[in-house]
Amino acid sequence: MIEGHDRRVYRGRFAPSPTGALHFGSLVAAVGSYVRARQQSGRWLVRIEDIDPPREVPGSARSILDALAAFGLEPDEPVLWQHARVEAYAVALERLRAGGRAFPCWCSRTALGPTGVHRACVSAPDPSRPPAWRFRVEPGTIGFDDVIHGPVRDEPARTSGDFVLRRADGLWAYQLAVVVDDAFQGITEVVRGADLLDSTARQILLQRALGLETPGYLHLPLVVDADGAKLSKSLGSLPVDARDPLPALRAALVALGADPAAVASGPVHVLLSRAIAGIDLARLAGRRSIAAPSLPG
Ligand code: GLU
């Protein structure tokens, strides 16, 4: 049992970074995680991952939260903001350091060569400037069962190398923050886009090193252009219109497998409850991508 949460109750979350308005791809992740939590009679939480001020777009956290409300996606608990959690990240880093799993590193990206993968330090310590802190990744295979993708295996020592926990400029890395906060919020299953499948093995390594439980994983197929390219200029990458949520909500539900006729009419809450009753996410088995439906209007 972690942080006092009852692990028999399903707890899911949507964890956007405030780097712009909610777009169709992230709406699918939000709706998918919400539908899954409701189908499991669980709780659904929202966490704003605002730990990278240089990448943050002012006002976008508020606009994402307002859009979620317009789509009928109301979290069951207060929103958790990562900017308020840095103390917990420092405690976790200290624990990893004390256990010999985190080490200071002065290697520049250029020094690491074209891949940027760190296997051993190539630059000497330089006490005149602060180091980055990295997690030491031992050789070995990490496996997990994904609800959509089945058994997944990864060798993080080969694919990721020793990854950053805190950058030299003092900013906390996503991998550490996400693991600390998923445990803090008692998340039992992580539902998110398949673009983060490759991060999961690193997160499992951190959970183990910190003595945290590993949640379940469900990586939703990524929404791609009709020609298979990751969304860029298509309708699907445009911000969704929170003043007129129904067209995008219908499209998101159909992308997740809802019967188009079942979600053709009705207000947001009715569409969501029909989708909760009708969607079988297991039917997305094995799919890494789904084509963006065209949004009317
Ligand atoms: N904040 C991450 C993003 O917006 C998602 C983190 C997660 O779901 O694990 O891409």
PDB file of C-alpha atoms and ligand atoms in Angstrom:
ATOM      1  CA  MET A   1       0.000   0.000   0.000  1.00  0.00           C
ATOM      2  CA  ILE A   2       1.425   3.367  -1.027  1.00  0.00           C
ATOM      3  CA  GLU A   3       0.663   6.797   0.357  1.00  0.00           C
ATOM      4  CA  GLY A   4      -2.501   5.506   2.017  1.00  0.00           C
ATOM      5  CA  HIS A   5      -4.548   4.621  -1.100  1.00  0.00           C
ATOM      6  CA  ASP A   6      -6.614   1.451  -1.274  1.00  0.00           C
ATOM      7  CA  ARG A   7      -5.196  -0.364  -4.294  1.00  0.00           C
ATOM      8  CA  ARG A   8      -8.371  -2.382  -4.786  1.00  0.00           C
ATOM      9  CA  VAL A   9     -10.058   0.757  -6.085  1.00  0.00           C
ATOM     10  CA  TYR A  10      -9.063   1.600  -9.653  1.00  0.00           C
ATOM     11  CA  ARG A  11      -7.417   5.018  -9.942  1.00  0.00           C
ATOM     12  CA  GLY A  12      -6.614   6.440 -13.356  1.00  0.00           C
ATOM     13  CA  ARG A  13      -5.390   9.822 -14.519  1.00  0.00           C
ATOM     14  CA  PHE A  14      -4.870  12.227 -17.391  1.00  0.00           C
ATOM     15  CA  ALA A  15      -1.591  14.125 -17.096  1.00  0.00           C
ATOM     16  CA  PRO A  16      -1.243  16.849 -19.746  1.00  0.00           C
ATOM     17  CA  SER A  17       1.741  19.157 -20.072  1.00  0.00           C
ATOM     18  CA  PRO A  18       0.637  22.785 -20.444  1.00  0.00           C
ATOM     19  CA  THR A  19       2.469  23.291 -23.721  1.00  0.00           C
ATOM     20  CA  GLY A  20      -0.582  24.424 -25.694  1.00  0.00           C
ATOM     21  CA  ALA A  21      -4.339  24.088 -25.942  1.00  0.00           C
ATOM     22  CA  LEU A  22      -5.965  20.644 -25.787  1.00  0.00           C
ATOM     23  CA  HIS A  23      -5.806  19.156 -29.281  1.00  0.00           C
ATOM     24  CA  PHE A  24      -7.622  16.181 -30.714  1.00  0.00           C
ATOM     25  CA  GLY A  25      -4.839  13.691 -29.975  1.00  0.00           C
ATOM     26  CA  SER A  26      -4.777  14.623 -26.297  1.00  0.00           C
ATOM     27  CA  LEU A  27      -8.581  14.699 -26.161  1.00  0.00           C
ATOM     28  CA  VAL A  28      -8.521  11.020 -27.199  1.00  0.00           C
ATOM     29  CA  ALA A  29      -6.091  10.254 -24.346  1.00  0.00           C
ATOM     30  CA  ALA A  30      -8.249  12.218 -21.887  1.00  0.00           C
ATOM     31  CA  VAL A  31     -11.495  10.554 -22.984  1.00  0.00           C
ATOM     32  CA  GLY A  32      -9.848   7.111 -23.155  1.00  0.00           C
ATOM     33  CA  SER A  33      -8.507   7.350 -19.613  1.00  0.00           C
ATOM     34  CA  TYR A  34     -11.841   8.701 -18.365  1.00  0.00           C
ATOM     35  CA  VAL A  35     -13.924   5.961 -20.036  1.00  0.00           C
ATOM     36  CA  ARG A  36     -11.552   3.284 -18.739  1.00  0.00           C
ATOM     37  CA  ALA A  37     -11.752   4.602 -15.148  1.00  0.00           C
ATOM     38  CA  ARG A  38     -15.545   4.718 -15.277  1.00  0.00           C
ATOM     39  CA  GLN A  39     -15.730   1.210 -16.766  1.00  0.00           C
ATOM     40  CA  GLN A  40     -13.602  -0.023 -13.854  1.00  0.00           C
ATOM     41  CA  SER A  41     -15.870   1.792 -11.339  1.00  0.00           C
ATOM     42  CA  GLY A  42     -12.793   3.777 -10.439  1.00  0.00           C
ATOM     43  CA  ARG A  43     -11.694   7.319  -9.859  1.00  0.00           C
ATOM     44  CA  TRP A  44     -10.303   9.612 -12.524  1.00  0.00           C
ATOM     45  CA  LEU A  45      -7.727  12.268 -11.667  1.00  0.00           C
ATOM     46  CA  VAL A  46      -6.045  15.106 -13.537  1.00  0.00           C
ATOM     47  CA  ARG A  47      -2.451  16.200 -13.036  1.00  0.00           C
ATOM     48  CA  ILE A  48      -0.914  19.227 -14.736  1.00  0.00           C
ATOM     49  CA  GLU A  49       2.701  18.392 -15.596  1.00  0.00           C
ATOM     50  CA  ASP A  50       4.073  21.926 -15.380  1.00  0.00           C
ATOM     51  CA  ILE A  51       7.709  21.267 -14.480  1.00  0.00           C
ATOM     52  CA  ASP A  52       9.271  22.725 -17.624  1.00  0.00           C
ATOM     53  CA  PRO A  53       8.639  26.504 -17.574  1.00  0.00           C
ATOM     54  CA  PRO A  54      10.612  27.170 -20.795  1.00  0.00           C
ATOM     55  CA  ARG A  55       8.240  24.881 -22.726  1.00  0.00           C
ATOM     56  CA  GLU A  56       5.099  26.083 -20.999  1.00  0.00           C
ATOM     57  CA  VAL A  57       2.594  28.177 -22.942  1.00  0.00           C
ATOM     58  CA  PRO A  58       1.092  30.763 -20.556  1.00  0.00           C
ATOM     59  CA  GLY A  59      -2.608  30.205 -20.011  1.00  0.00           C
ATOM     60  CA  SER A  60      -2.634  26.705 -21.502  1.00  0.00           C
ATOM     61  CA  ALA A  61      -3.090  24.862 -18.191  1.00  0.00           C
ATOM     62  CA  ARG A  62      -6.257  26.861 -17.535  1.00  0.00           C
ATOM     63  CA  SER A  63      -7.440  26.390 -21.111  1.00  0.00           C
ATOM     64  CA  ILE A  64      -6.873  22.590 -20.920  1.00  0.00           C
ATOM     65  CA  LEU A  65      -8.824  22.387 -17.643  1.00  0.00           C
ATOM     66  CA  ASP A  66     -11.658  24.503 -19.057  1.00  0.00           C
ATOM     67  CA  ALA A  67     -11.758  22.310 -22.175  1.00  0.00           C
ATOM     68  CA  LEU A  68     -11.920  19.122 -20.078  1.00  0.00           C
ATOM     69  CA  ALA A  69     -14.864  20.599 -18.172  1.00  0.00           C
ATOM     70  CA  ALA A  70     -16.621  21.472 -21.436  1.00  0.00           C
ATOM     71  CA  PHE A  71     -16.170  17.868 -22.583  1.00  0.00           C
ATOM     72  CA  GLY A  72     -17.798  16.619 -19.376  1.00  0.00           C
ATOM     73  CA  LEU A  73     -14.506  15.278 -18.011  1.00  0.00           C
ATOM     74  CA  GLU A  74     -14.578  16.359 -14.374  1.00  0.00           C
ATOM     75  CA  PRO A  75     -11.835  14.934 -12.128  1.00  0.00           C
ATOM     76  CA  ASP A  76     -12.934  13.195  -8.931  1.00  0.00           C
ATOM     77  CA  GLU A  77     -10.282  14.938  -6.814  1.00  0.00           C
ATOM     78  CA  PRO A  78      -8.531  18.329  -6.890  1.00  0.00           C
ATOM     79  CA  VAL A  79      -6.076  18.793  -9.764  1.00  0.00           C
ATOM     80  CA  LEU A  80      -2.458  18.041  -8.804  1.00  0.00           C
ATOM     81  CA  TRP A  81       0.077  20.582 -10.091  1.00  0.00           C
ATOM     82  CA  GLN A  82       3.633  19.319 -10.479  1.00  0.00           C
ATOM     83  CA  HIS A  83       5.171  22.739  -9.787  1.00  0.00           C
ATOM     84  CA  ALA A  84       3.995  22.227  -6.186  1.00  0.00           C
ATOM     85  CA  ARG A  85       5.679  18.829  -5.924  1.00  0.00           C
ATOM     86  CA  VAL A  86       9.397  19.639  -6.311  1.00  0.00           C
ATOM     87  CA  GLU A  87      10.114  18.816  -2.681  1.00  0.00           C
ATOM     88  CA  ALA A  88       8.940  15.237  -3.276  1.00  0.00           C
ATOM     89  CA  TYR A  89      11.165  14.955  -6.362  1.00  0.00           C
ATOM     90  CA  ALA A  90      14.154  16.143  -4.298  1.00  0.00           C
ATOM     91  CA  VAL A  91      13.410  13.513  -1.643  1.00  0.00           C
ATOM     92  CA  ALA A  92      13.216  10.790  -4.319  1.00  0.00           C
ATOM     93  CA  LEU A  93      16.491  11.912  -5.909  1.00  0.00           C
ATOM     94  CA  GLU A  94      18.186  11.926  -2.522  1.00  0.00           C
ATOM     95  CA  ARG A  95      16.961   8.400  -1.912  1.00  0.00           C
ATOM     96  CA  LEU A  96      18.304   7.214  -5.265  1.00  0.00           C
ATOM     97  CA  ARG A  97      21.604   8.988  -4.615  1.00  0.00           C
ATOM     98  CA  ALA A  98      21.947   7.452  -1.163  1.00  0.00           C
ATOM     99  CA  GLY A  99      21.263   4.020  -2.680  1.00  0.00           C
ATOM    100  CA  GLY A 100      23.960   4.523  -5.301  1.00  0.00           C
ATOM    101  CA  ARG A 101      21.460   4.605  -8.167  1.00  0.00           C
ATOM    102  CA  ALA A 102      21.755   8.316  -9.061  1.00  0.00           C
ATOM    103  CA  PHE A 103      25.000  10.039  -9.938  1.00  0.00           C
ATOM    104  CA  PRO A 104      26.103  13.551 -10.904  1.00  0.00           C
ATOM    105  CA  CYS A 105      27.090  13.989 -14.529  1.00  0.00           C
ATOM    106  CA  TRP A 106      28.815  16.793 -16.396  1.00  0.00           C
ATOM    107  CA  CYS A 107      28.626  15.247 -19.871  1.00  0.00           C
ATOM    108  CA  SER A 108      27.316  17.642 -22.503  1.00  0.00           C
ATOM    109  CA  ARG A 109      24.972  16.389 -25.186  1.00  0.00           C
ATOM    110  CA  THR A 110      27.670  16.927 -27.785  1.00  0.00           C
ATOM    111  CA  ALA A 111      30.147  14.894 -25.744  1.00  0.00           C
ATOM    112  CA  LEU A 112      27.704  11.969 -25.752  1.00  0.00           C
ATOM    113  CA  GLY A 113      27.738  11.768 -29.531  1.00  0.00           C
ATOM    114  CA  PRO A 114      24.911  11.590 -32.065  1.00  0.00           C
ATOM    115  CA  THR A 115      22.591   9.282 -30.071  1.00  0.00           C
ATOM    116  CA  GLY A 116      22.867  11.268 -26.841  1.00  0.00           C
ATOM    117  CA  VAL A 117      22.699   7.931 -24.977  1.00  0.00           C
ATOM    118  CA  HIS A 118      24.760   7.941 -21.777  1.00  0.00           C
ATOM    119  CA  ARG A 119      26.537   4.685 -20.910  1.00  0.00           C
ATOM    120  CA  ALA A 120      29.474   6.041 -18.939  1.00  0.00           C
ATOM    121  CA  CYS A 121      30.664   9.559 -18.191  1.00  0.00           C
ATOM    122  CA  VAL A 122      32.900  10.984 -20.892  1.00  0.00           C
ATOM    123  CA  SER A 123      33.454  14.374 -19.215  1.00  0.00           C
ATOM    124  CA  ALA A 124      35.332  14.996 -15.978  1.00  0.00           C
ATOM    125  CA  PRO A 125      33.582  16.517 -12.948  1.00  0.00           C
ATOM    126  CA  ASP A 126      33.632  20.319 -13.080  1.00  0.00           C
ATOM    127  CA  PRO A 127      32.992  21.734  -9.614  1.00  0.00           C
ATOM    128  CA  SER A 128      32.538  25.208 -11.114  1.00  0.00           C
ATOM    129  CA  ARG A 129      29.126  24.314 -12.564  1.00  0.00           C
ATOM    130  CA  PRO A 130      26.187  22.232 -11.319  1.00  0.00           C
ATOM    131  CA  PRO A 131      25.841  18.686 -12.671  1.00  0.00           C
ATOM    132  CA  ALA A 132      22.855  16.922 -14.108  1.00  0.00           C
ATOM    133  CA  TRP A 133      21.729  13.897 -12.088  1.00  0.00           C
ATOM    134  CA  ARG A 134      21.269  10.619 -13.906  1.00  0.00           C
ATOM    135  CA  PHE A 135      19.839   7.233 -13.014  1.00  0.00           C
ATOM    136  CA  ARG A 136      22.299   4.389 -13.475  1.00  0.00           C
ATOM    137  CA  VAL A 137      20.675   1.752 -15.688  1.00  0.00           C
ATOM    138  CA  GLU A 138      22.019  -1.764 -15.257  1.00  0.00           C
ATOM    139  CA  PRO A 139      21.892  -4.215 -18.175  1.00  0.00           C
ATOM    140  CA  GLY A 140      18.785  -6.394 -18.250  1.00  0.00           C
ATOM    141  CA  THR A 141      15.326  -6.766 -19.689  1.00  0.00           C
ATOM    142  CA  ILE A 142      12.204  -5.090 -18.344  1.00  0.00           C
ATOM    143  CA  GLY A 143       8.885  -6.637 -19.249  1.00  0.00           C
ATOM    144  CA  PHE A 144       5.309  -5.515 -18.638  1.00  0.00           C
ATOM    145  CA  ASP A 145       1.859  -6.444 -19.910  1.00  0.00           C
ATOM    146  CA  ASP A 146       0.039  -3.668 -21.685  1.00  0.00           C
ATOM    147  CA  VAL A 147      -3.740  -3.966 -21.986  1.00  0.00           C
ATOM    148  CA  ILE A 148      -3.587  -2.998 -25.680  1.00  0.00           C
ATOM    149  CA  HIS A 149      -0.100  -4.112 -26.703  1.00  0.00           C
ATOM    150  CA  GLY A 150       0.231  -7.328 -24.711  1.00  0.00           C
ATOM    151  CA  PRO A 151       3.660  -8.353 -23.406  1.00  0.00           C
ATOM    152  CA  VAL A 152       6.233  -5.618 -24.012  1.00  0.00           C
ATOM    153  CA  ARG A 153       9.954  -6.093 -23.446  1.00  0.00           C
ATOM    154  CA  ASP A 154      12.636  -3.444 -23.376  1.00  0.00           C
ATOM    155  CA  GLU A 155      16.322  -3.260 -22.559  1.00  0.00           C
ATOM    156  CA  PRO A 156      16.656   0.255 -21.172  1.00  0.00           C
ATOM    157  CA  ALA A 157      20.451   0.010 -20.796  1.00  0.00           C
ATOM    158  CA  ARG A 158      20.600  -0.364 -24.573  1.00  0.00           C
ATOM    159  CA  THR A 159      17.677   1.833 -25.654  1.00  0.00           C
ATOM    160  CA  SER A 160      17.826   4.681 -23.113  1.00  0.00           C
ATOM    161  CA  GLY A 161      21.097   4.426 -21.228  1.00  0.00           C
ATOM    162  CA  ASP A 162      21.587   6.313 -17.959  1.00  0.00           C
ATOM    163  CA  PHE A 163      18.735   8.810 -18.116  1.00  0.00           C
ATOM    164  CA  VAL A 164      18.400  12.265 -16.589  1.00  0.00           C
ATOM    165  CA  LEU A 165      16.496  12.787 -13.328  1.00  0.00           C
ATOM    166  CA  ARG A 166      17.341  16.429 -12.827  1.00  0.00           C
ATOM    167  CA  ARG A 167      18.874  18.626 -15.466  1.00  0.00           C
ATOM    168  CA  ALA A 168      21.956  20.750 -14.892  1.00  0.00           C
ATOM    169  CA  ASP A 169      19.698  23.839 -15.008  1.00  0.00           C
ATOM    170  CA  GLY A 170      17.792  22.419 -12.012  1.00  0.00           C
ATOM    171  CA  LEU A 171      14.631  21.370 -13.880  1.00  0.00           C
ATOM    172  CA  TRP A 172      13.150  17.991 -12.941  1.00  0.00           C
ATOM    173  CA  ALA A 173      12.854  15.331 -15.605  1.00  0.00           C
ATOM    174  CA  TYR A 174       9.479  13.935 -16.654  1.00  0.00           C
ATOM    175  CA  GLN A 175      10.529  10.318 -15.878  1.00  0.00           C
ATOM    176  CA  LEU A 176      11.181  11.027 -12.191  1.00  0.00           C
ATOM    177  CA  ALA A 177       8.215  13.350 -11.662  1.00  0.00           C
ATOM    178  CA  VAL A 178       5.728  10.992 -13.319  1.00  0.00           C
ATOM    179  CA  VAL A 179       6.819   8.018 -11.195  1.00  0.00           C
ATOM    180  CA  VAL A 180       6.775   9.966  -7.916  1.00  0.00           C
ATOM    181  CA  ASP A 181       3.356  11.450  -8.657  1.00  0.00           C
ATOM    182  CA  ASP A 182       1.671   8.322 -10.024  1.00  0.00           C
ATOM    183  CA  ALA A 183       2.599   6.694  -6.696  1.00  0.00           C
ATOM    184  CA  PHE A 184       1.563   9.764  -4.670  1.00  0.00           C
ATOM    185  CA  GLN A 185      -1.846   9.770  -6.362  1.00  0.00           C
ATOM    186  CA  GLY A 186      -2.205   5.999  -5.918  1.00  0.00           C
ATOM    187  CA  ILE A 187      -2.623   5.430  -9.665  1.00  0.00           C
ATOM    188  CA  THR A 188      -3.381   1.753 -10.315  1.00  0.00           C
ATOM    189  CA  GLU A 189      -3.359   1.937 -14.122  1.00  0.00           C
ATOM    190  CA  VAL A 190      -1.698   4.442 -16.435  1.00  0.00           C
ATOM    191  CA  VAL A 191      -3.704   5.146 -19.601  1.00  0.00           C
ATOM    192  CA  ARG A 192      -1.904   7.401 -22.096  1.00  0.00           C
ATOM    193  CA  GLY A 193      -0.767   7.618 -25.706  1.00  0.00           C
ATOM    194  CA  ALA A 194       1.449   4.971 -27.304  1.00  0.00           C
ATOM    195  CA  ASP A 195       4.152   7.625 -27.813  1.00  0.00           C
ATOM    196  CA  LEU A 196       5.024   6.948 -24.160  1.00  0.00           C
ATOM    197  CA  LEU A 197       5.360   3.154 -24.517  1.00  0.00           C
ATOM    198  CA  ASP A 198       9.120   3.690 -24.825  1.00  0.00           C
ATOM    199  CA  SER A 199       9.246   5.531 -21.487  1.00  0.00           C
ATOM    200  CA  THR A 200       7.551   2.789 -19.515  1.00  0.00           C
ATOM    201  CA  ALA A 201      10.596   0.567 -18.887  1.00  0.00           C
ATOM    202  CA  ARG A 202      12.499   3.547 -17.442  1.00  0.00           C
ATOM    203  CA  GLN A 203       9.547   4.329 -15.194  1.00  0.00           C
ATOM    204  CA  ILE A 204       9.394   0.715 -13.981  1.00  0.00           C
ATOM    205  CA  LEU A 205      13.131   0.855 -13.155  1.00  0.00           C
ATOM    206  CA  LEU A 206      12.536   3.976 -11.079  1.00  0.00           C
ATOM    207  CA  GLN A 207       9.522   2.430  -9.317  1.00  0.00           C
ATOM    208  CA  ARG A 208      11.626  -0.556  -8.330  1.00  0.00           C
ATOM    209  CA  ALA A 209      14.549   1.567  -7.169  1.00  0.00           C
ATOM    210  CA  LEU A 210      12.192   3.693  -5.043  1.00  0.00           C
ATOM    211  CA  GLY A 211      10.267   0.723  -3.639  1.00  0.00           C
ATOM    212  CA  LEU A 212       7.016   1.798  -5.362  1.00  0.00           C
ATOM    213  CA  GLU A 213       4.401  -0.478  -6.880  1.00  0.00           C
ATOM    214  CA  THR A 214       4.192  -0.716 -10.655  1.00  0.00           C
ATOM    215  CA  PRO A 215       0.747   0.252 -11.976  1.00  0.00           C
ATOM    216  CA  GLY A 216      -0.936  -1.405 -14.927  1.00  0.00           C
ATOM    217  CA  TYR A 217      -0.421   0.141 -18.372  1.00  0.00           C
ATOM    218  CA  LEU A 218      -2.739   0.819 -21.278  1.00  0.00           C
ATOM    219  CA  HIS A 219      -1.179   2.749 -24.135  1.00  0.00           C
ATOM    220  CA  LEU A 220      -3.837   4.081 -26.483  1.00  0.00           C
ATOM    221  CA  PRO A 221      -3.096   4.076 -30.203  1.00  0.00           C
ATOM    222  CA  LEU A 222      -1.848   7.433 -31.449  1.00  0.00           C
ATOM    223  CA  VAL A 223      -4.105   9.476 -33.634  1.00  0.00           C
ATOM    224  CA  VAL A 224      -2.430   9.877 -37.010  1.00  0.00           C
ATOM    225  CA  ASP A 225      -3.259  11.543 -40.315  1.00  0.00           C
ATOM    226  CA  ALA A 226      -5.228   9.563 -42.860  1.00  0.00           C
ATOM    227  CA  ASP A 227      -1.900   8.803 -44.618  1.00  0.00           C
ATOM    228  CA  GLY A 228      -0.420   7.445 -41.383  1.00  0.00           C
ATOM    229  CA  ALA A 229       1.807  10.400 -40.473  1.00  0.00           C
ATOM    230  CA  LYS A 230       1.811  11.614 -36.900  1.00  0.00           C
ATOM    231  CA  LEU A 231      -0.644  14.469 -36.620  1.00  0.00           C
ATOM    232  CA  SER A 232       0.886  17.701 -37.693  1.00  0.00           C
ATOM    233  CA  LYS A 233      -1.164  19.937 -39.888  1.00  0.00           C
ATOM    234  CA  SER A 234      -4.377  17.960 -40.062  1.00  0.00           C
ATOM    235  CA  LEU A 235      -7.594  18.830 -38.332  1.00  0.00           C
ATOM    236  CA  GLY A 236      -6.656  16.481 -35.541  1.00  0.00           C
ATOM    237  CA  SER A 237      -3.763  18.576 -34.308  1.00  0.00           C
ATOM    238  CA  LEU A 238      -5.805  21.757 -34.130  1.00  0.00           C
ATOM    239  CA  PRO A 239      -7.069  22.809 -30.717  1.00  0.00           C
ATOM    240  CA  VAL A 240     -10.476  21.329 -30.071  1.00  0.00           C
ATOM    241  CA  ASP A 241     -13.269  23.871 -29.783  1.00  0.00           C
ATOM    242  CA  ALA A 242     -14.432  23.789 -26.168  1.00  0.00           C
ATOM    243  CA  ARG A 243     -17.367  26.105 -27.014  1.00  0.00           C
ATOM    244  CA  ASP A 244     -18.709  23.461 -29.393  1.00  0.00           C
ATOM    245  CA  PRO A 245     -17.519  20.185 -27.814  1.00  0.00           C
ATOM    246  CA  LEU A 246     -19.901  17.706 -29.452  1.00  0.00           C
ATOM    247  CA  PRO A 247     -18.214  17.189 -32.857  1.00  0.00           C
ATOM    248  CA  ALA A 248     -14.771  16.513 -31.355  1.00  0.00           C
ATOM    249  CA  LEU A 249     -16.200  14.424 -28.531  1.00  0.00           C
ATOM    250  CA  ARG A 250     -18.110  12.221 -31.005  1.00  0.00           C
ATOM    251  CA  ALA A 251     -14.995  11.844 -33.144  1.00  0.00           C
ATOM    252  CA  ALA A 252     -12.872  10.925 -30.100  1.00  0.00           C
ATOM    253  CA  LEU A 253     -15.399   8.338 -28.917  1.00  0.00           C
ATOM    254  CA  VAL A 254     -15.646   6.792 -32.380  1.00  0.00           C
ATOM    255  CA  ALA A 255     -11.826   6.690 -32.608  1.00  0.00           C
ATOM    256  CA  LEU A 256     -11.873   4.725 -29.338  1.00  0.00           C
ATOM    257  CA  GLY A 257     -14.394   2.261 -30.756  1.00  0.00           C
ATOM    258  CA  ALA A 258     -17.821   3.697 -29.908  1.00  0.00           C
ATOM    259  CA  ASP A 259     -20.665   2.835 -32.289  1.00  0.00           C
ATOM    260  CA  PRO A 260     -21.132   6.050 -34.346  1.00  0.00           C
ATOM    261  CA  ALA A 261     -24.920   5.682 -34.164  1.00  0.00           C
ATOM    262  CA  ALA A 262     -24.815   5.482 -30.370  1.00  0.00           C
ATOM    263  CA  VAL A 263     -22.976   8.783 -30.062  1.00  0.00           C
ATOM    264  CA  ALA A 264     -24.658  10.621 -32.940  1.00  0.00           C
ATOM    265  CA  SER A 265     -26.878  12.793 -30.752  1.00  0.00           C
ATOM    266  CA  GLY A 266     -27.311  13.999 -27.209  1.00  0.00           C
ATOM    267  CA  PRO A 267     -25.453  16.237 -24.755  1.00  0.00           C
ATOM    268  CA  VAL A 268     -21.897  15.461 -23.576  1.00  0.00           C
ATOM    269  CA  HIS A 269     -22.917  13.518 -20.474  1.00  0.00           C
ATOM    270  CA  VAL A 270     -25.259  11.268 -22.416  1.00  0.00           C
ATOM    271  CA  LEU A 271     -22.608  10.568 -25.072  1.00  0.00           C
ATOM    272  CA  LEU A 272     -20.077   9.752 -22.368  1.00  0.00           C
ATOM    273  CA  SER A 273     -22.374   7.341 -20.564  1.00  0.00           C
ATOM    274  CA  ARG A 274     -23.298   5.569 -23.829  1.00  0.00           C
ATOM    275  CA  ALA A 275     -19.597   5.308 -24.627  1.00  0.00           C
ATOM    276  CA  ILE A 276     -18.793   3.925 -21.168  1.00  0.00           C
ATOM    277  CA  ALA A 277     -21.432   1.247 -21.746  1.00  0.00           C
ATOM    278  CA  GLY A 278     -20.447   0.513 -25.341  1.00  0.00           C
ATOM    279  CA  ILE A 279     -16.694   0.926 -25.847  1.00  0.00           C
ATOM    280  CA  ASP A 280     -14.486  -2.155 -25.570  1.00  0.00           C
ATOM    281  CA  LEU A 281     -10.915  -0.811 -25.451  1.00  0.00           C
ATOM    282  CA  ALA A 282      -9.581  -4.358 -25.800  1.00  0.00           C
ATOM    283  CA  ARG A 283     -10.717  -4.199 -29.421  1.00  0.00           C
ATOM    284  CA  LEU A 284      -7.862  -1.766 -30.057  1.00  0.00           C
ATOM    285  CA  ALA A 285      -5.493  -4.684 -29.305  1.00  0.00           C
ATOM    286  CA  GLY A 286      -2.134  -4.397 -30.987  1.00  0.00           C
ATOM    287  CA  ARG A 287      -2.860  -1.040 -32.637  1.00  0.00           C
ATOM    288  CA  ARG A 288      -0.223   1.659 -32.431  1.00  0.00           C
ATOM    289  CA  SER A 289      -2.254   4.174 -34.394  1.00  0.00           C
ATOM    290  CA  ILE A 290      -5.755   5.162 -35.413  1.00  0.00           C
ATOM    291  CA  ALA A 291      -6.628   7.493 -38.268  1.00  0.00           C
ATOM    292  CA  ALA A 292      -7.942  10.916 -37.296  1.00  0.00           C
ATOM    293  CA  PRO A 293     -11.588  11.160 -38.228  1.00  0.00           C
ATOM    294  CA  SER A 294     -12.527  14.334 -40.031  1.00  0.00           C
ATOM    295  CA  LEU A 295     -14.195  16.761 -37.703  1.00  0.00           C
ATOM    296  CA  PRO A 296     -17.299  18.363 -39.190  1.00  0.00           C
ATOM    297  CA  GLY A 297     -17.454  22.152 -39.226  1.00  0.00           C
TER     298      GLY A 297
HETATM  299  N1  GLU B   1       2.661  14.978 -19.583  1.00  0.00           N
HETATM  300  C1  GLU B   1       2.864  13.975 -20.584  1.00  0.00           C
HETATM  301  C2  GLU B   1       2.440  14.516 -21.916  1.00  0.00           C
HETATM  302  O1  GLU B   1       1.615  15.421 -21.968  1.00  0.00           O
HETATM  303  C3  GLU B   1       2.078  12.694 -20.353  1.00  0.00           C
HETATM  304  C4  GLU B   1       2.551  11.974 -19.161  1.00  0.00           C
HETATM  305  C5  GLU B   1       1.915  10.621 -18.936  1.00  0.00           C
HETATM  306  O2  GLU B   1       0.735  10.419 -19.267  1.00  0.00           O
HETATM  307  O3  GLU B   1       2.615   9.776 -18.402  1.00  0.00           O
HETATM  308  O4  GLU B   1       2.903  14.018 -22.923  1.00  0.00           O
END
